[in-house]
């Protein structure tokens, strides 16, 4: 809920939103932002490339063309082995 109220398309709102929670937290935003995590569970339902499990989708960060994006089916679980990232196996 907080993310929906203070972010728009991954960018922090600069305008004022009346909220007792936000007015208390805005002074601590650096600490809060550096400790936000996304719980992805086992990663079987999270598309590695197109779901927003990171701050931005990877297809937008890497600027993958739309016509190529439909072929990117890898799930987050495909990049994890024994609880550790295994990105080098893919690249």
Tab-separated table of C-alpha atoms in Angstrom, residues 12-58:
chain	number	residue	atom	x	y	z
A	12	UNK	CA	9.315	8.592	-5.898
A	13	UNK	CA	6.491	11.164	-5.790
A	14	UNK	CA	7.676	14.695	-5.179
A	15	UNK	CA	4.232	16.096	-4.362
A	16	UNK	CA	2.596	16.036	-0.946
A	17	UNK	CA	0.267	13.203	0.027
A	18	UNK	CA	-1.642	13.729	3.262
A	19	UNK	CA	-0.839	10.765	5.473
A	20	UNK	CA	0.214	10.527	9.085
A	21	UNK	CA	2.384	7.545	8.219
A	22	UNK	CA	4.085	9.284	5.316
A	23	UNK	CA	4.701	12.514	7.213
A	24	UNK	CA	6.484	10.496	9.900
A	25	UNK	CA	8.441	8.367	7.437
A	26	UNK	CA	9.543	10.980	4.913
A	27	UNK	CA	12.424	12.036	7.162
A	28	UNK	CA	13.636	8.439	7.250
A	29	UNK	CA	13.092	7.697	3.566
A	30	UNK	CA	16.749	6.915	2.838
A	31	UNK	CA	16.782	4.191	5.503
A	32	UNK	CA	13.380	2.844	4.455
A	33	UNK	CA	14.270	2.801	0.754
A	34	UNK	CA	17.557	0.972	1.328
A	35	UNK	CA	15.757	-1.744	3.305
A	36	UNK	CA	12.784	-2.438	1.007
A	37	UNK	CA	12.670	-6.015	-0.217
A	38	UNK	CA	10.414	-7.933	-2.544
A	39	UNK	CA	9.301	-11.329	-1.316
A	40	UNK	CA	9.303	-13.595	-4.356
A	41	UNK	CA	8.723	-16.920	-2.626
A	42	UNK	CA	10.180	-19.779	-4.638
A	43	UNK	CA	10.273	-17.647	-7.816
A	44	UNK	CA	8.241	-20.105	-9.896
A	45	UNK	CA	5.547	-17.538	-10.675
A	46	UNK	CA	7.791	-14.504	-11.200
A	47	UNK	CA	9.012	-13.779	-14.728
A	48	UNK	CA	12.698	-12.839	-14.410
A	49	UNK	CA	12.506	-10.283	-17.218
A	50	UNK	CA	9.063	-8.708	-17.138
A	51	UNK	CA	7.751	-8.838	-13.565
A	52	UNK	CA	8.571	-5.930	-11.317
A	53	UNK	CA	10.361	-7.927	-8.612
A	54	UNK	CA	13.253	-5.476	-8.694
A	55	UNK	CA	12.790	-1.688	-8.681
A	56	UNK	CA	12.187	-1.774	-12.428
A	57	UNK	CA	11.506	-4.562	-14.876
A	58	UNK	CA	14.707	-5.902	-16.388
